CSV table of C-alpha atoms in Angstrom, one decimal:
chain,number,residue,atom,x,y,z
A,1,UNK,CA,44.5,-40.7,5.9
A,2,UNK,CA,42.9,-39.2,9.2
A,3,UNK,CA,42.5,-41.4,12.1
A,4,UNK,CA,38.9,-42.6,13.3
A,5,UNK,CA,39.0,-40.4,16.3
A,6,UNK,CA,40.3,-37.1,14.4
A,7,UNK,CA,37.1,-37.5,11.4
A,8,UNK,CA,34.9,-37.8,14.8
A,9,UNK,CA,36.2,-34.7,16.2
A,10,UNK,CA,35.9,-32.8,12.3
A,11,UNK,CA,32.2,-34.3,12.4
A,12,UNK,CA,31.0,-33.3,15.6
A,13,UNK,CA,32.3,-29.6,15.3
A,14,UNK,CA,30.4,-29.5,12.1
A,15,UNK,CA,27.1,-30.7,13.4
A,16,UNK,CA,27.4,-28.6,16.6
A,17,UNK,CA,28.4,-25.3,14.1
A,18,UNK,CA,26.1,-26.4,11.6
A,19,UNK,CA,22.8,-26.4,14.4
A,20,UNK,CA,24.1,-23.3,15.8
A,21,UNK,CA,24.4,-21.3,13.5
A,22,UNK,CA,21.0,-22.7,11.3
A,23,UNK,CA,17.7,-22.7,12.5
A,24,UNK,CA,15.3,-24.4,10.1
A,25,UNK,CA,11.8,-23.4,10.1
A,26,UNK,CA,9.0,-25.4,9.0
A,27,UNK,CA,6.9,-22.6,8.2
A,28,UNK,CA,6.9,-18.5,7.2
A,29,UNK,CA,4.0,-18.1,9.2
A,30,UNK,CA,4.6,-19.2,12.7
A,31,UNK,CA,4.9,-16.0,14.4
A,32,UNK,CA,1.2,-15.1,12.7
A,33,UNK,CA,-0.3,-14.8,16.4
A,34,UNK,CA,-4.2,-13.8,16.1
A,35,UNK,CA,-4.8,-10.3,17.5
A,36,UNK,CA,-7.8,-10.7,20.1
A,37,UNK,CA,-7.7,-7.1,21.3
A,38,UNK,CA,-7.3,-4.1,19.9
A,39,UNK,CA,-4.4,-1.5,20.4
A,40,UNK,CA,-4.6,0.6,23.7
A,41,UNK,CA,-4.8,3.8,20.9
A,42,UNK,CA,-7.9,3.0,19.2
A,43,UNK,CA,-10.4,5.1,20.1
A,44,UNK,CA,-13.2,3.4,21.3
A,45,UNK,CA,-16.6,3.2,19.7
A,46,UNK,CA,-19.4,1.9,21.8
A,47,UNK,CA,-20.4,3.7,24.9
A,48,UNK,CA,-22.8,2.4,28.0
A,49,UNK,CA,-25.8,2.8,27.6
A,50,UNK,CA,-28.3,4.3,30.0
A,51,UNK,CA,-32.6,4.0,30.2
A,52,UNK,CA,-33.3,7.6,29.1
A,53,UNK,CA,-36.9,6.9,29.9
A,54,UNK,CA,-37.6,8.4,26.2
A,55,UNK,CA,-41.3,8.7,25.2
A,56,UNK,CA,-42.5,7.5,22.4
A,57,UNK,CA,-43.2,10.3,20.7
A,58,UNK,CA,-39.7,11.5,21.4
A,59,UNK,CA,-38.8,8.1,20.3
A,60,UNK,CA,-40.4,8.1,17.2
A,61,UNK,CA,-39.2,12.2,17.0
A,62,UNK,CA,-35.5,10.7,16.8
A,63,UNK,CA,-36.3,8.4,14.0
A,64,UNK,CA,-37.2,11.3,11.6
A,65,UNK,CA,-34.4,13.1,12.7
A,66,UNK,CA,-31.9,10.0,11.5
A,67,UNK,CA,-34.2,9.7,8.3
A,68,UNK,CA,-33.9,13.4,7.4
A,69,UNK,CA,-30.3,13.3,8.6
A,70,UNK,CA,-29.6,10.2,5.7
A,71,UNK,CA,-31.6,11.8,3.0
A,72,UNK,CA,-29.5,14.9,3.5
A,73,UNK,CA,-26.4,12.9,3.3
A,74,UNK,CA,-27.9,11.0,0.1
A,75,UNK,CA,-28.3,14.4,-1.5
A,76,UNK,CA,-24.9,15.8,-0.6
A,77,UNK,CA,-23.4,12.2,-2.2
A,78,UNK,CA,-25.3,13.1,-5.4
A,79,UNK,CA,-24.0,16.8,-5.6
A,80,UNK,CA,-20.7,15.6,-4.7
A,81,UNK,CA,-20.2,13.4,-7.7
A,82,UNK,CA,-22.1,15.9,-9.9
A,83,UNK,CA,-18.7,18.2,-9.1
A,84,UNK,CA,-16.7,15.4,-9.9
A,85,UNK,CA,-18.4,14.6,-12.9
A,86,UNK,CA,-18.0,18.9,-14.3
A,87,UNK,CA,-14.5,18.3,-12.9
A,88,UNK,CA,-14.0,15.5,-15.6
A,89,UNK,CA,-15.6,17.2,-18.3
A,90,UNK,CA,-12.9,20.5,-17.6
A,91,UNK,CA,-10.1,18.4,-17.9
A,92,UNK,CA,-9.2,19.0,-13.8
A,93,UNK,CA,-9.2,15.4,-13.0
A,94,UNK,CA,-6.6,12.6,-14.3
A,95,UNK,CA,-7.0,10.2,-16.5
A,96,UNK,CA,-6.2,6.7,-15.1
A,97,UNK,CA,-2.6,5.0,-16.1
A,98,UNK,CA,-1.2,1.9,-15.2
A,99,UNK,CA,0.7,2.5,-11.9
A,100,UNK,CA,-2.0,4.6,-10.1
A,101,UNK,CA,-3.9,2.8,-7.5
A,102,UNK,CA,-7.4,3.3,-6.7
A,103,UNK,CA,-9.2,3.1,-3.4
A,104,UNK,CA,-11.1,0.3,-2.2
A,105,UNK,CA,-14.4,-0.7,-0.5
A,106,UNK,CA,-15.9,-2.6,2.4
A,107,UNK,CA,-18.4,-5.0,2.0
A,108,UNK,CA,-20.2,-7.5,3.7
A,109,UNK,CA,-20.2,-11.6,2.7
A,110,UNK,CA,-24.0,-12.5,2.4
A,111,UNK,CA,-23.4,-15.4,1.1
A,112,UNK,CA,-23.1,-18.1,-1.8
A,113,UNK,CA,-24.6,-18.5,-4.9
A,114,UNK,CA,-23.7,-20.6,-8.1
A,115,UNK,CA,-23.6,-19.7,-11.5
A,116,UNK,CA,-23.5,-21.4,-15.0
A,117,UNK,CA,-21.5,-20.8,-18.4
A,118,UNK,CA,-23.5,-21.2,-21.7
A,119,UNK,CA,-22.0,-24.4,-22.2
A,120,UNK,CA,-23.4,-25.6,-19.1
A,121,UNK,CA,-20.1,-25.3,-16.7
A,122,UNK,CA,-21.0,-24.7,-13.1
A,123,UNK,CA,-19.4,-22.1,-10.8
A,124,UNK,CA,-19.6,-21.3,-7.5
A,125,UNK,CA,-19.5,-17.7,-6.6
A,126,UNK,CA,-19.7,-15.4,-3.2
A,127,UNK,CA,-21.8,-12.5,-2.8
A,128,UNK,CA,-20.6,-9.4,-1.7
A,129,UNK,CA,-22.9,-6.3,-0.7
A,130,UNK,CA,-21.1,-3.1,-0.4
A,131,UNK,CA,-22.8,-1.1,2.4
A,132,UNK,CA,-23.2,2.6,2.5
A,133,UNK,CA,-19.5,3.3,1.1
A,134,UNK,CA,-18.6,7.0,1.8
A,135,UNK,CA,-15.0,8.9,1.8
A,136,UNK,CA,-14.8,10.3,5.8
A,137,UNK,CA,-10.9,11.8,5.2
A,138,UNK,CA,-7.9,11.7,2.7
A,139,UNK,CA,-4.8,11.7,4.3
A,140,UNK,CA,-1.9,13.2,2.0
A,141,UNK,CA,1.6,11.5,1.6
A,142,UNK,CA,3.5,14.1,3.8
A,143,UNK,CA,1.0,13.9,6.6
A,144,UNK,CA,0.3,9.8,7.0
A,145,UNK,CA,2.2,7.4,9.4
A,146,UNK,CA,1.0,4.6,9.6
A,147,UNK,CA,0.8,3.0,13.1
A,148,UNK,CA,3.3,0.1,11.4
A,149,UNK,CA,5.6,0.9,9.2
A,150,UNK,CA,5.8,-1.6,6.3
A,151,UNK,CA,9.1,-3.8,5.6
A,152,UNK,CA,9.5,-2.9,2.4
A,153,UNK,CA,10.9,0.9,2.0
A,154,UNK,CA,8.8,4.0,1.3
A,155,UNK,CA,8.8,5.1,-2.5
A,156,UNK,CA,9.3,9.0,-1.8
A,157,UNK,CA,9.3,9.2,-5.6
A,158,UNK,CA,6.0,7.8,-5.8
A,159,UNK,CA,4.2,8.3,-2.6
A,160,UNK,CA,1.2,7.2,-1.4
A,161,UNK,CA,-1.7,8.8,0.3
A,162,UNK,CA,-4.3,7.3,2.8
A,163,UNK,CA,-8.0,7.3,2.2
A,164,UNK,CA,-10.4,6.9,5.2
A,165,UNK,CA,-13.5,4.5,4.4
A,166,UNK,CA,-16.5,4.1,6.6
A,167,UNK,CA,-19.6,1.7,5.8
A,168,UNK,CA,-23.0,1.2,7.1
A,169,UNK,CA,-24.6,4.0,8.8
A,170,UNK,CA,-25.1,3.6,12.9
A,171,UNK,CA,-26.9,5.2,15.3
A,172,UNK,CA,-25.0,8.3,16.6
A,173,UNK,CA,-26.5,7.6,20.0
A,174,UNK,CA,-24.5,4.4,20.7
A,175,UNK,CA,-21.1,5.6,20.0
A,176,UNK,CA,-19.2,7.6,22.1
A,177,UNK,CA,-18.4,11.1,21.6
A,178,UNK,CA,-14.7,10.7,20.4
A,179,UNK,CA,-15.2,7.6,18.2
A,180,UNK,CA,-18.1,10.4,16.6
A,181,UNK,CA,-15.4,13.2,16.3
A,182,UNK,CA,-14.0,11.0,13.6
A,183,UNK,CA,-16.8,12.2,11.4
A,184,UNK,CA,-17.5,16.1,12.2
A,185,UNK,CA,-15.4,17.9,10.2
A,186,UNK,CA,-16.3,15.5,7.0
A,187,UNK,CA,-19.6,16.1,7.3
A,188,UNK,CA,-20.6,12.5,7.3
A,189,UNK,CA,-22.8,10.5,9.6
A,190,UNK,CA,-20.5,7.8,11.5
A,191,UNK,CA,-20.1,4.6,10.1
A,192,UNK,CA,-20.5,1.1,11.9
A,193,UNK,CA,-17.1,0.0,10.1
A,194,UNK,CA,-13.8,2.2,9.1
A,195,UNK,CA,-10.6,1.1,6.8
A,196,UNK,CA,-8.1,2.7,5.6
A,197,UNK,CA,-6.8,2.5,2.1
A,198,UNK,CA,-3.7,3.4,0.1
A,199,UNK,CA,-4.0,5.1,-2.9
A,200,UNK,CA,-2.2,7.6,-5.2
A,201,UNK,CA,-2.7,11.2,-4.7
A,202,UNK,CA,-4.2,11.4,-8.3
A,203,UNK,CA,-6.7,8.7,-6.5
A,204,UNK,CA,-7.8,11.1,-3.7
A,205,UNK,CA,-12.0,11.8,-3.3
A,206,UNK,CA,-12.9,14.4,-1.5
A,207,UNK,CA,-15.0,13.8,1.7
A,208,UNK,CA,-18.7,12.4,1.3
A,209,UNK,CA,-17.9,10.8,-2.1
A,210,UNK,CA,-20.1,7.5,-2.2
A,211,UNK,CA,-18.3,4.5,-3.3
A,212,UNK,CA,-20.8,1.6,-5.3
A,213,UNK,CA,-20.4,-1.6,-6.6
A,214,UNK,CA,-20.2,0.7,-10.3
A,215,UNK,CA,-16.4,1.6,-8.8
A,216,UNK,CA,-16.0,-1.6,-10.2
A,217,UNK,CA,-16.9,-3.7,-13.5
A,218,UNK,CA,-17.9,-7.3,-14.6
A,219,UNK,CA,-14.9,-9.0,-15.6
A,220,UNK,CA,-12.7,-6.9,-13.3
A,221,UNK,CA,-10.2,-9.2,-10.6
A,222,UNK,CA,-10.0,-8.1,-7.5
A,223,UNK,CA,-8.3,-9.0,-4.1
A,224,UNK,CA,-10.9,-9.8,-1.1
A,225,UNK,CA,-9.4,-10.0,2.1
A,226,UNK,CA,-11.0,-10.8,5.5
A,227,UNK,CA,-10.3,-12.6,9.2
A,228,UNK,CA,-11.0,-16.2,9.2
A,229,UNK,CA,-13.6,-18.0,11.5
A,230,UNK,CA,-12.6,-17.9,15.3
A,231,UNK,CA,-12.3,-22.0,15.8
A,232,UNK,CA,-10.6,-21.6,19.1
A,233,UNK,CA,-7.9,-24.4,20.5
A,234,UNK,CA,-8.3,-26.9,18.1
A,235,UNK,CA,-6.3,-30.5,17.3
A,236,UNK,CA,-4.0,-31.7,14.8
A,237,UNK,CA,-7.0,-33.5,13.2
A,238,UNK,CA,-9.3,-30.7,12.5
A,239,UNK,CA,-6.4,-27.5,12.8
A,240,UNK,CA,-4.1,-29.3,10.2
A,241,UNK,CA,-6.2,-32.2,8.3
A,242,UNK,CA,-4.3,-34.8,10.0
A,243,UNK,CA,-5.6,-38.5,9.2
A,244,UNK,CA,-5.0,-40.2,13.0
A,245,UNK,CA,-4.2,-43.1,14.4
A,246,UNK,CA,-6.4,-46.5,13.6
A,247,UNK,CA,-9.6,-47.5,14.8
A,248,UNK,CA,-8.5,-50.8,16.5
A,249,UNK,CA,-5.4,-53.2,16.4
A,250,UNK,CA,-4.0,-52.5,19.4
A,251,UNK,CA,-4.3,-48.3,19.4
A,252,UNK,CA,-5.7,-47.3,22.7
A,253,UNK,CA,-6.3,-43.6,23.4
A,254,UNK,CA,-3.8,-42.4,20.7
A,255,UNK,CA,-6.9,-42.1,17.9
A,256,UNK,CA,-6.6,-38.1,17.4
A,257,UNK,CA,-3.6,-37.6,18.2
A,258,UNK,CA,-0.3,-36.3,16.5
A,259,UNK,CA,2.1,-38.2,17.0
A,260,UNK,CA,5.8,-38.4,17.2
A,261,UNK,CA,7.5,-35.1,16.9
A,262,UNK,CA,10.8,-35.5,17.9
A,263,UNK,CA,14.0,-35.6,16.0
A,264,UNK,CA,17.0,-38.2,16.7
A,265,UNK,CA,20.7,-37.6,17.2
A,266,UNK,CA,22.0,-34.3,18.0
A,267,UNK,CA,19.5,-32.4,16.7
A,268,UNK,CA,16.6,-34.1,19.4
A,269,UNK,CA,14.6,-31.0,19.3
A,270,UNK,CA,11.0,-30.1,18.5
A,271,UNK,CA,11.7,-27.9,15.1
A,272,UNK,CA,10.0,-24.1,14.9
A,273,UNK,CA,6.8,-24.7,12.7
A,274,UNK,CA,5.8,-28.0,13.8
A,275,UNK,CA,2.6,-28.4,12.8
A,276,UNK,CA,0.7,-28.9,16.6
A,277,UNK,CA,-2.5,-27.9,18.2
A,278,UNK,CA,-3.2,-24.7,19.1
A,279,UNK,CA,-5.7,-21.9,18.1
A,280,UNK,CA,-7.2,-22.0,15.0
A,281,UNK,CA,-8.8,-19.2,12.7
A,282,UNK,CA,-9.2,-15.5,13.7
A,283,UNK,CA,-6.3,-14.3,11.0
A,284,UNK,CA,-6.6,-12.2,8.1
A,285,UNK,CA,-6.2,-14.0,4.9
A,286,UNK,CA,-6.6,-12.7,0.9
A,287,UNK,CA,-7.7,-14.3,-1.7
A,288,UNK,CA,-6.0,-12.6,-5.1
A,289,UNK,CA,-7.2,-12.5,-8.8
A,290,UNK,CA,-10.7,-13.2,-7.9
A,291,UNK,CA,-12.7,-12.2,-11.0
A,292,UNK,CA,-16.6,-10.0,-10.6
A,293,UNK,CA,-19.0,-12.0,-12.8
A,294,UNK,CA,-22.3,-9.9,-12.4
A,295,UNK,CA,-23.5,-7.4,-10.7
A,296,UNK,CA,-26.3,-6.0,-9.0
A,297,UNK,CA,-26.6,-2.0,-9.2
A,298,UNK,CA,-30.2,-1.8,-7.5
A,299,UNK,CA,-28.8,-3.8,-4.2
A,300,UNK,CA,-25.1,-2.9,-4.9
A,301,UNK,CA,-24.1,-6.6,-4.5
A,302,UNK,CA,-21.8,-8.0,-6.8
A,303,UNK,CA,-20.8,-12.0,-7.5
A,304,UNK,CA,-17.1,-12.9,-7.5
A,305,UNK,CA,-15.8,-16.2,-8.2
A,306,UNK,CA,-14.8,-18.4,-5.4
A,307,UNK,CA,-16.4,-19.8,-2.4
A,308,UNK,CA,-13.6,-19.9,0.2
A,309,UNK,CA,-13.6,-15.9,1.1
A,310,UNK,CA,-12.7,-15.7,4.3
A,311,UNK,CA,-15.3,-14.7,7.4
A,312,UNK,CA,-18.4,-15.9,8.4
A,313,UNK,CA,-22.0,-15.0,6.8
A,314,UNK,CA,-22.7,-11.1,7.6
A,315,UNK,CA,-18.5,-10.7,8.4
A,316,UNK,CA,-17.2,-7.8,6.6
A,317,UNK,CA,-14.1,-7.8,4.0
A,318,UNK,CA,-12.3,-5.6,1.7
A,319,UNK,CA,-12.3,-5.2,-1.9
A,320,UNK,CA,-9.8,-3.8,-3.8
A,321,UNK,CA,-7.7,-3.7,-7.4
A,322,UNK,CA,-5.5,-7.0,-7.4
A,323,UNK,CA,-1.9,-6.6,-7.4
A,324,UNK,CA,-1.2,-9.8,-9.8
A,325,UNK,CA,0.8,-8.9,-12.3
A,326,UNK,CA,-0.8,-10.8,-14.8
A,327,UNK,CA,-4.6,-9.7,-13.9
A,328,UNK,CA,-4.3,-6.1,-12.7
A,329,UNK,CA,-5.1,-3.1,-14.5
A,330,UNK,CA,-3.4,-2.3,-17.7
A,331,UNK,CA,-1.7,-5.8,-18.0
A,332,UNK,CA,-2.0,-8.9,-20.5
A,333,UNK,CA,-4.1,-11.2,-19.0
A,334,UNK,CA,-6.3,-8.3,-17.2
A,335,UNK,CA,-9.2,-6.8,-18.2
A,336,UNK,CA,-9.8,-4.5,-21.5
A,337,UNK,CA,-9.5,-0.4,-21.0
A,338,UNK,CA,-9.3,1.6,-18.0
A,339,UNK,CA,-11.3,1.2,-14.7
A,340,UNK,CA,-13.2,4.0,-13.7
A,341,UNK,CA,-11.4,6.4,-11.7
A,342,UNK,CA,-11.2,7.7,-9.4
A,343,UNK,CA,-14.3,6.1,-8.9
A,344,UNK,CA,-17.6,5.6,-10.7
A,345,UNK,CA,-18.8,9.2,-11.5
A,346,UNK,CA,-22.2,8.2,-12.8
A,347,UNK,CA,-23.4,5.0,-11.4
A,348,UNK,CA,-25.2,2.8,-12.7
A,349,UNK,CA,-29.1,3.3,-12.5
A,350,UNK,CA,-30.8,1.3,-9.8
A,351,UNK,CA,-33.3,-0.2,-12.3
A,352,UNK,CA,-31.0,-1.2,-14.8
A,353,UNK,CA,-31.0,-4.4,-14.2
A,354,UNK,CA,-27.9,-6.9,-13.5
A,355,UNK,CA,-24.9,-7.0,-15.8
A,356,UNK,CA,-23.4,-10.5,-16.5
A,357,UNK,CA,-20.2,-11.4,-18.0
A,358,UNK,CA,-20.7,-12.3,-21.5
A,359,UNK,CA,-19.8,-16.1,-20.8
A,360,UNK,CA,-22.7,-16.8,-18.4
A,361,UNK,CA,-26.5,-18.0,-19.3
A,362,UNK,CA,-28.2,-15.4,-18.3
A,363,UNK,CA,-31.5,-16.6,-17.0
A,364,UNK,CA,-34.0,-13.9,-17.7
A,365,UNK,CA,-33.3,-15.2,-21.2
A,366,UNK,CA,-35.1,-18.0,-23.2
A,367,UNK,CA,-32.3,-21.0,-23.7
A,368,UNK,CA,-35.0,-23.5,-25.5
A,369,UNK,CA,-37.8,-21.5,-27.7
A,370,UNK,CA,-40.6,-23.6,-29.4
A,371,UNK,CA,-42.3,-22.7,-32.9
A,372,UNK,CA,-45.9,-23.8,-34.0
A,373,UNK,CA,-44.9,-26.4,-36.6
A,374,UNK,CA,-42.5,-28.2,-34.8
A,375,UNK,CA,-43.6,-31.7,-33.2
């Protein structure tokens, strides 16, 4: 048998080896800090801006400028998927198999809308509006670094490419002249918003391809992701959900507030990942597996299920394939035959109406009908 004082020596070296050698962390994400500026290598994209003391008729001389300008790049969209298209048809481009991986799009949250099954099942949706999606640069494998490489190791077996997306055209006059070198040598007017996206080289478009909600079907899952509402410093109470301290019985000053959040013994520490206040929104978040349940080819808007995408009314996200295994592509659970790829080459027409999934009511038709002979 050990004596009291030798099992309080063995104890004590195996509480001070045991704390430090094991940290315990409350959460994965506590070194998630929100990014408020952006890195000193981004070019920058608004300029100052001067009184030019510009007519009116110079004025309104600009504006059909920028009209012509878009029409022209309309028309070289059109012509570009037309070669895309004969492409197809000569057997140059590849057909889609699980494992490749399309490009994306950015669109814009507009907001929320609900829907109903035929059996009367409500469902609240979110409305995305893809913007004036065109291809500005494709970035082979052997040429892209990224500015951060990932933690996972590179596939060289399978490498990926990078695809440069811009969306919603700007005036050229407000950015500065680097942020619109971005776009010379594609050809295409610059873009309010840019995002890159990894896709396979099979996956590549060539520059000025336009991207529309038809890149993607009804019934399709995809992953949305966008940055969170900027809340600020926040408390426990509204940061974490925390109920608070009573109204009355003796509390005084201590209604909102966390708490204890301490530990006893030898381990009287605050631990890593307590939850405490501090700032709250401004971080990216994604929402997987959320499935497209109509669309709108004449607006390019499309309905997704879910009302908890992240971002504010008019904030700006971005769609792409989901990576569940269970709902991507090609699996058991996904959705029947092959996507379009690399992308929609005919689109659907403007006045075509909306497509629904097959289990919604669609309004525009009669639920209840009434003959002449019944009471």
């Amino acid at each position: 048998m050990f004596a009291s004082s030798t099992v309080s020596a063995l104890l004590r070296q195996c509480s001070i080896s045991w704390s430090s050698t094991i940290v315990p962390v409350r959460s994965k994400n506590y070194l998630n800090r929100p990014r408020l500026r952006n890195p000193v290598w981004f070019v920058k994209k608004t300029r100052t801006l001067h009184n030019e003391q510009f007519t009116e008729d110079n004025k309104a001389f600009l504006n059909e400028v920028k009209r012509e300008t878009i029409l022209t790049a309309a028309q070289r969209n059109q012509n570009t998927l037309l070669k895309l298209a004969q492409g197809e048809e000569n057997g140059s481009l590849v057909q889609w198999s699980p494992g490749l991986k399309r490009t994306g799009v950015i669109a814009k949250k507009i907001g929320q809308y609900p829907l109903w099954t035929k059996d009367g099942q409500k469902i609240r949706t979110t409305l995305l509006q893809i913007i004036d999606n065109e291809v500005v640069k494709y970035i082979p494998p052997e040429e892209y670094r990224p500015a951060q490489e990932p933690r996972q190791s590179r596939n060289w077996r399978k490498p990926y490419g990078c695809l440069l997306v811009g969306a919603e055209h700007g005036d050229p006059s407000l950015f500065t002249k680097e942020y619109a070198g971005l776009f010379q040598d594609s050809g295409v007017l610059p873009k309010k918003h840019l995002c890159r996206f990894i896709v396979s080289p099979e996956a590549q478009l060539p520059a000025g391809t336009a991207l529309t909600v038809s890149h993607f079907r009804v019934g399709d899952y995809v992953d949305v992701r966008g940055k969170t509402v900027d809340r600020g410093f926040q408390g426990v109470v509204k940061r974490h959900g925390f109920k608070g301290m009573p109204k009355s019985h003796g509390v005084t000053k201590t209604h909102r507030r966390p708490g204890n959040i301490g530990a006893g013994g030898n381990k009287a520490r605050v631990w890593p990942g307590t939850r405490l206040p501090g700032h709250m929104g401004n971080r990216w978040r994604v929402l997987r597996g959320l499935r497209i349940l109509r669309i709108n080819p004449q607006y390019n808007v499309m309905w997704v299920m879910g009302s908890n995408v992240a971002g504010s009314t008019n904030g700006i996200v971005y769609v792409y394939d989901t990576i569940l295994p269970l709902r991507k592509h090609g699996s058991k659970g996904g959705p029947a035959g092959s996507p379009p790829f690399p992308t929609a080459l005919e689109p659907l027409p403007a006045n075509s109406g909306d497509v629904w999934l097959e289990d919604l009511h669609d309004f525009r038709k009669l639920s209840i009908t009434y003959s002449a002979g019944s009471e």
